[in-house]
Coordinates of C-alpha atoms and ligand atoms in Angstrom, one line a residue:
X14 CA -14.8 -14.5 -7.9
X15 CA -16.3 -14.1 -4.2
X16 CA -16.2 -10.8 -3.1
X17 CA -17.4 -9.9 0.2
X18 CA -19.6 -7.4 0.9
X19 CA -19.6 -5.7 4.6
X20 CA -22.0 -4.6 6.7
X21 CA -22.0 -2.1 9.1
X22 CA -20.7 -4.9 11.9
X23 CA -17.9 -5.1 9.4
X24 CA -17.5 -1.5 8.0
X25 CA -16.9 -0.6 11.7
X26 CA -14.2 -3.5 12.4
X27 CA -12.5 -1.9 9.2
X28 CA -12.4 1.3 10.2
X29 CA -10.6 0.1 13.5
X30 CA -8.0 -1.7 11.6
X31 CA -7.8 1.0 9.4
X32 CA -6.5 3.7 11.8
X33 CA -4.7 1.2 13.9
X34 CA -2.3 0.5 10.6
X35 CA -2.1 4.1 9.6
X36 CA -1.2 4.9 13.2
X37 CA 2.2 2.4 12.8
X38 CA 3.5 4.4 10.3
X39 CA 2.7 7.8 12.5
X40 CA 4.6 5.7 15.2
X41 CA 7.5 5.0 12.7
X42 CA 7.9 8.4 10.8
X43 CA 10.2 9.8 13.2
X44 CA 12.2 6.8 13.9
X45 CA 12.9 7.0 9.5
X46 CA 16.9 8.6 9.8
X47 CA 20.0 7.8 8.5
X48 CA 21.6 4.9 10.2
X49 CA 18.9 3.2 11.5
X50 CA 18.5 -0.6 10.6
X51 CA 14.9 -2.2 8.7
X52 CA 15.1 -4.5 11.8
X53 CA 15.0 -1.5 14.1
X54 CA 12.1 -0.5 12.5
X55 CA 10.7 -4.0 11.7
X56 CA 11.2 -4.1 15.7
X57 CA 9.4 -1.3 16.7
X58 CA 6.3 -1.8 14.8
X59 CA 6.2 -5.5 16.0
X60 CA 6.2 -4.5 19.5
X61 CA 3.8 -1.4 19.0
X62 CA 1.7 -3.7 17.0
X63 CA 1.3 -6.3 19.4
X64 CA 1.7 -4.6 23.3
X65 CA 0.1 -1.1 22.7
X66 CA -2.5 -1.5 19.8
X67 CA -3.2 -5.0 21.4
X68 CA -2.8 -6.5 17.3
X69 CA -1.3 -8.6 15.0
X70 CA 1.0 -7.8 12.1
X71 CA -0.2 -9.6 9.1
X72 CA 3.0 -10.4 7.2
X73 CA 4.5 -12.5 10.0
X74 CA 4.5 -15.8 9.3
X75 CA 2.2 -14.7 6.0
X76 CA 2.3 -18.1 3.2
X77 CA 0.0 -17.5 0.8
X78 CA -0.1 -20.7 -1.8
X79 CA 3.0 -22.6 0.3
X80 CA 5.5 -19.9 -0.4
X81 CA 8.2 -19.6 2.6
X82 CA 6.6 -17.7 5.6
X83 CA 7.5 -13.8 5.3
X84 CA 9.8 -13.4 8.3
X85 CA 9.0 -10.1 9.6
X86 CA 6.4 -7.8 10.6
X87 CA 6.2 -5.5 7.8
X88 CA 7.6 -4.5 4.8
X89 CA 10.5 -2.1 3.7
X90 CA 11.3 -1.7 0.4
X91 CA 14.7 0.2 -0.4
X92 CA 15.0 2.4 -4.1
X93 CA 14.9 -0.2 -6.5
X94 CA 12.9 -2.4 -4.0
X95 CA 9.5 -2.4 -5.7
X96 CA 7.6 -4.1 -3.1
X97 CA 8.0 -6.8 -0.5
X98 CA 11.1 -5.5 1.0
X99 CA 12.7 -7.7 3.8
X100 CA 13.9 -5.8 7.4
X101 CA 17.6 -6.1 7.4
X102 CA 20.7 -5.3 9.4
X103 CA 21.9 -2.9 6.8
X104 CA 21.4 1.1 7.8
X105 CA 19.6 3.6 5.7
X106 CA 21.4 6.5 4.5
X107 CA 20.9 10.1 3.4
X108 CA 18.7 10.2 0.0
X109 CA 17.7 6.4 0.1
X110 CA 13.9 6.2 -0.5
X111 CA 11.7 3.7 1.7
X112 CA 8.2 2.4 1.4
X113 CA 7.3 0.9 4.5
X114 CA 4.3 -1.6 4.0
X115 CA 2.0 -2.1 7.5
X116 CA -0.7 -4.5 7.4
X117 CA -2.5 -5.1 11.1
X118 CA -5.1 -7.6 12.0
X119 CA -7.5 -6.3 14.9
X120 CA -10.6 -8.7 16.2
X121 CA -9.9 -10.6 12.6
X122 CA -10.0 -7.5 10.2
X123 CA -7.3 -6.5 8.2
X124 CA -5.8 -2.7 7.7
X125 CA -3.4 -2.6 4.6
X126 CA -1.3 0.6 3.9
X127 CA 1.9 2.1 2.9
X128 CA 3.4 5.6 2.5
X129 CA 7.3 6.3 0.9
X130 CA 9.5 7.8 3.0
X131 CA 13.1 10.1 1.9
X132 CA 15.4 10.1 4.3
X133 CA 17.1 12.8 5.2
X134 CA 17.4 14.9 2.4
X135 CA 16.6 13.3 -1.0
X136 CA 17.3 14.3 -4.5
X137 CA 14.9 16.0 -6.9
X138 CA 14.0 12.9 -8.8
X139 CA 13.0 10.8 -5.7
X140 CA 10.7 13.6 -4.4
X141 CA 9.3 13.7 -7.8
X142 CA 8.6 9.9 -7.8
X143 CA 7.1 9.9 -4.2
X144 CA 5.1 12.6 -5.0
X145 CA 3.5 11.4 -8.5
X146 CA 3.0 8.1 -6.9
X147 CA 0.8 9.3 -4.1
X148 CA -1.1 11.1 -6.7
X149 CA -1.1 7.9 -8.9
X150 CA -3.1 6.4 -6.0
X151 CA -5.3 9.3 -5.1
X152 CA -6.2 9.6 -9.3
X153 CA -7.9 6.3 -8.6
X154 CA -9.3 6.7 -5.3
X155 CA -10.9 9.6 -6.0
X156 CA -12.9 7.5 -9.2
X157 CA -14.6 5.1 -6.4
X158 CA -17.9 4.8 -5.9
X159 CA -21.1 2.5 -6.7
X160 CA -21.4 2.0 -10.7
X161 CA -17.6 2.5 -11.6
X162 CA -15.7 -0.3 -12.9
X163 CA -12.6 -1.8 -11.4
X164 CA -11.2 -0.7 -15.2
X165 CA -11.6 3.0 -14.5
X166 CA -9.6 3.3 -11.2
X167 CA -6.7 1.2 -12.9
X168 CA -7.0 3.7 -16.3
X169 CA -7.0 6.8 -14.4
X170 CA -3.6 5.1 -12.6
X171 CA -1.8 4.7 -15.7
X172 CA -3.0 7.1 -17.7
X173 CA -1.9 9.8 -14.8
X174 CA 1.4 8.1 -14.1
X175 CA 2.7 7.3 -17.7
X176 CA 1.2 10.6 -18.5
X177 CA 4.5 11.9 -17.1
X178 CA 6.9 9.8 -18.2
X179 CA 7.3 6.9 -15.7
X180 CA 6.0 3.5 -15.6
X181 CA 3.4 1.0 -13.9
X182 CA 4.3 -2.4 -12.8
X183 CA 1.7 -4.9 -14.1
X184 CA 2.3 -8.1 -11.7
X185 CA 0.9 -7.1 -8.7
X186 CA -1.9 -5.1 -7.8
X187 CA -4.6 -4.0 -5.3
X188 CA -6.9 -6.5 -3.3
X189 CA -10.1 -7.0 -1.7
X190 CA -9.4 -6.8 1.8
X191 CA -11.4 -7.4 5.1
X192 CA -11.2 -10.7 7.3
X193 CA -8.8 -12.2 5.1
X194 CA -5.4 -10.3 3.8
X195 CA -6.0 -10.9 -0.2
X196 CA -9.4 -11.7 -1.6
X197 CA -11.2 -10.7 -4.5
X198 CA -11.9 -8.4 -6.7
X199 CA -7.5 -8.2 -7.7
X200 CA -7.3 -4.2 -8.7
X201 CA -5.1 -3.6 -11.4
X202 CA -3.6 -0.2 -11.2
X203 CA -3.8 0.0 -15.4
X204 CA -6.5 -1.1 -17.4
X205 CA -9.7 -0.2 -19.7
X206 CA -12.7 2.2 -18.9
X207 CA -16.0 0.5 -18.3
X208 CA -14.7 -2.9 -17.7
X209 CA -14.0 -5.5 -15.3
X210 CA -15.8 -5.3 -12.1
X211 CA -18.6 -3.2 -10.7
X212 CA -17.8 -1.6 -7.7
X213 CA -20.7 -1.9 -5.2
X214 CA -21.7 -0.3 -1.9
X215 CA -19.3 -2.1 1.0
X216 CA -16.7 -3.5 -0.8
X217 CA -13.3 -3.2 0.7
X218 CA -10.5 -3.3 -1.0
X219 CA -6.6 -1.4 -1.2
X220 CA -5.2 1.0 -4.3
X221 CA -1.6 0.3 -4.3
X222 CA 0.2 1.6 -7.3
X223 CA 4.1 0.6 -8.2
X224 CA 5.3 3.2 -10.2
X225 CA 8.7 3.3 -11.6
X226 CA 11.2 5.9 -12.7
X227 CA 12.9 3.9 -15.8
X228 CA 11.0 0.2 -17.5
X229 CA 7.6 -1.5 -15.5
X230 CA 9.7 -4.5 -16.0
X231 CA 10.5 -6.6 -12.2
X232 CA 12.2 -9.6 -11.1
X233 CA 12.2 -11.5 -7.5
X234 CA 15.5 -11.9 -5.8
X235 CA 16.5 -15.3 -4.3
X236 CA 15.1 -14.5 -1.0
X237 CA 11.6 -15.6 -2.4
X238 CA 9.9 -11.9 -1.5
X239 CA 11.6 -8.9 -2.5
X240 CA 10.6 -7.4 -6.0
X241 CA 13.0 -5.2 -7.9
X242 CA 13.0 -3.1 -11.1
X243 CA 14.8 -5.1 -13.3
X244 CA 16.9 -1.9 -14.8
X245 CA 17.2 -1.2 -11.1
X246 CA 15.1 2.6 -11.5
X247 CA 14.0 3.9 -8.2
X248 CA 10.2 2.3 -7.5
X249 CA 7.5 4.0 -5.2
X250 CA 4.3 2.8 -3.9
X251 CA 1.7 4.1 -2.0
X252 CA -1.2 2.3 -0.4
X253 CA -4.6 2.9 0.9
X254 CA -7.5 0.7 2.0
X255 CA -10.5 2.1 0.9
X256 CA -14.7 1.2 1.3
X257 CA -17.2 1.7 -1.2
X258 CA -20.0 4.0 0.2
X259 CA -23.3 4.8 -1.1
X260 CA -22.5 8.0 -2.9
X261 CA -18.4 7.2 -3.2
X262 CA -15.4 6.3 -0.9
X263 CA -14.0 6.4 2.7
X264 CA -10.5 6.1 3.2
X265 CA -10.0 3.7 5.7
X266 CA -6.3 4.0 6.7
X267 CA -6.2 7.4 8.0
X268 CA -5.1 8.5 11.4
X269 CA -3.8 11.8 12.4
X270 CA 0.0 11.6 11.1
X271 CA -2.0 11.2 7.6
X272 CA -0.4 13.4 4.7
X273 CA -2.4 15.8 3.5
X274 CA -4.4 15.1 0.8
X275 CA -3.2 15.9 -2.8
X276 CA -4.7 20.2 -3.9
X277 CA -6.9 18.0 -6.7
X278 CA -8.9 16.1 -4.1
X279 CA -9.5 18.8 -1.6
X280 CA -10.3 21.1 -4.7
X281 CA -13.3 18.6 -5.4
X282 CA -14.1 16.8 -2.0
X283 CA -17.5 17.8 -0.4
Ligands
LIG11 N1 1.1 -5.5 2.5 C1 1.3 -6.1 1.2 C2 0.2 -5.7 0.4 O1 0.0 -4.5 0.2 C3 1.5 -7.6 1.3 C4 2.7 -8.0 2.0 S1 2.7 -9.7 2.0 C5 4.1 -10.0 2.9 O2 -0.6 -6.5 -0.2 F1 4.1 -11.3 3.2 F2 5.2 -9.7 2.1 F3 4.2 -9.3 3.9
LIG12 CO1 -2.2 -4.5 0.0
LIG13 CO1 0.3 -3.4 2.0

């Protein structure tokens, strides 16, 4: 296991990227209507990403262990989709649920984060599974700081999310993060208190929870990249890039267009 630790040369390049990344999806939000295309938004992003913010979009190209290259800029990941979504032709309609996944690289430092998105109107279960998920994520952000175990942000995840009735997927899971995409520690978003890794004053790494409304159970389609529930439930994710402080977390991927955070944190936030 190598993590790497960041300094405050480091801490300030991912704070950059951070914004930058949370500042596509601002850019996106009101673009996310019926009848507009993945690849319109896939578009978009690319050329915001690289003219105005002066970056690169990570998944471009992205081949981790000789897969085939990821094709587009980021990822969109329709209802069943769980993750890793590819842009396509193929319109979005009234009630579908979207997870759009952005992941920019600014003067080599990586921003990794994703919010769901209902378009137009959505029904009552998809706003409840949006909304649980983005709680799912904040349970465990809100455990982070110097002394806690990797174990206790992925318990608080599960325990929260099956807690209610809906399921976590187990094959993929958070990263470390910083001038490379995936690194170590892997954060599992279910687990055991008190074990696994110590978190440590500036470690970077992304709480990204895959909840879904029927089984945990997955499969890849034929396309190489795009994960579905295998009993085709609706799936959400959420994701945040977070760094280890001295006394607890920062939130890394925040810009202004930010939802607000869940009544629990604020109710306990200094
Ligand atoms: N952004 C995703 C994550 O959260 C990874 C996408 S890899 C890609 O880790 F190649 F599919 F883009
Ligand atoms: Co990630
Ligand atoms: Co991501």
């Amino acid at each position: 296991m190598t993590i790497t630790y960041k300094d405050e040369y480091g801490i300030a390049g991912m704070r950059i990227a951070g914004r930058l990344a949370s500042e596509v999806l601002d850019y996106l939000t009101p673009h996310v209507q019926p009848g507009v295309s993945t690849n319109a938004l896939d578009k978009l992003a690319f050329d915001y990403i690289t003219q105005i913010q002066q970056a690169i979009p990570a998944p471009l190209n992205y081949n981790p262990s000789g897969r085939n290259p990821y094709p587009k800029s980021i990822c969109t990941s329709i209802n069943h989709q769980v993750c890793h979504g590819i842009p396509s032709d193929k319109a979005l309609k009234k009630g579908d649920i979207v997870n759009i996944d952005i992941t920019v690289i600014k003067d080599g430092w990586h921003g990794d984060t994703s919010r769901m998105f209902i378009v137009g109107e959505g029904s009552i279960a998809a706003k409840r599974l949006c909304q649980l998920t983005y709680d799912a994520m904040w349970h465990g952000i809100v455990k982070v700081k110097p002394g806690v175990r990797l174990g206790d942000i992925g318990h608080a995840i599960q325990t929260f999310a099956e807690g209610q009735g809906f399921s976590i997927v187990r094959e993929f899971c958070g990263h470390g993060i910083g001038q490379v995409f995936h690194e170590d520690p892997q954060v599992l978003h279910y687990g055991k208190p008190g074990t696994l890794e110590e978190l440590k004053p500036g470690m970077t790494f992304t709480i990204e929870p895959m909840v879904n409304a029927g089984k945990r159970d997955i499969k890849e389609m034929s396309d190489g990249w795009t994960i579905i529930t295998r009993d085709h439930s609706l799936s959400a994710q959420w994701e945040h890039t977070v760094l280890v402080t001295q006394t607890g977390y920062e939130v890394l991927t925040v810009s202004d267009g930010s939802p607000p955070l869940p009544a629990f944190v604020t109710a306990t936030a200094c």
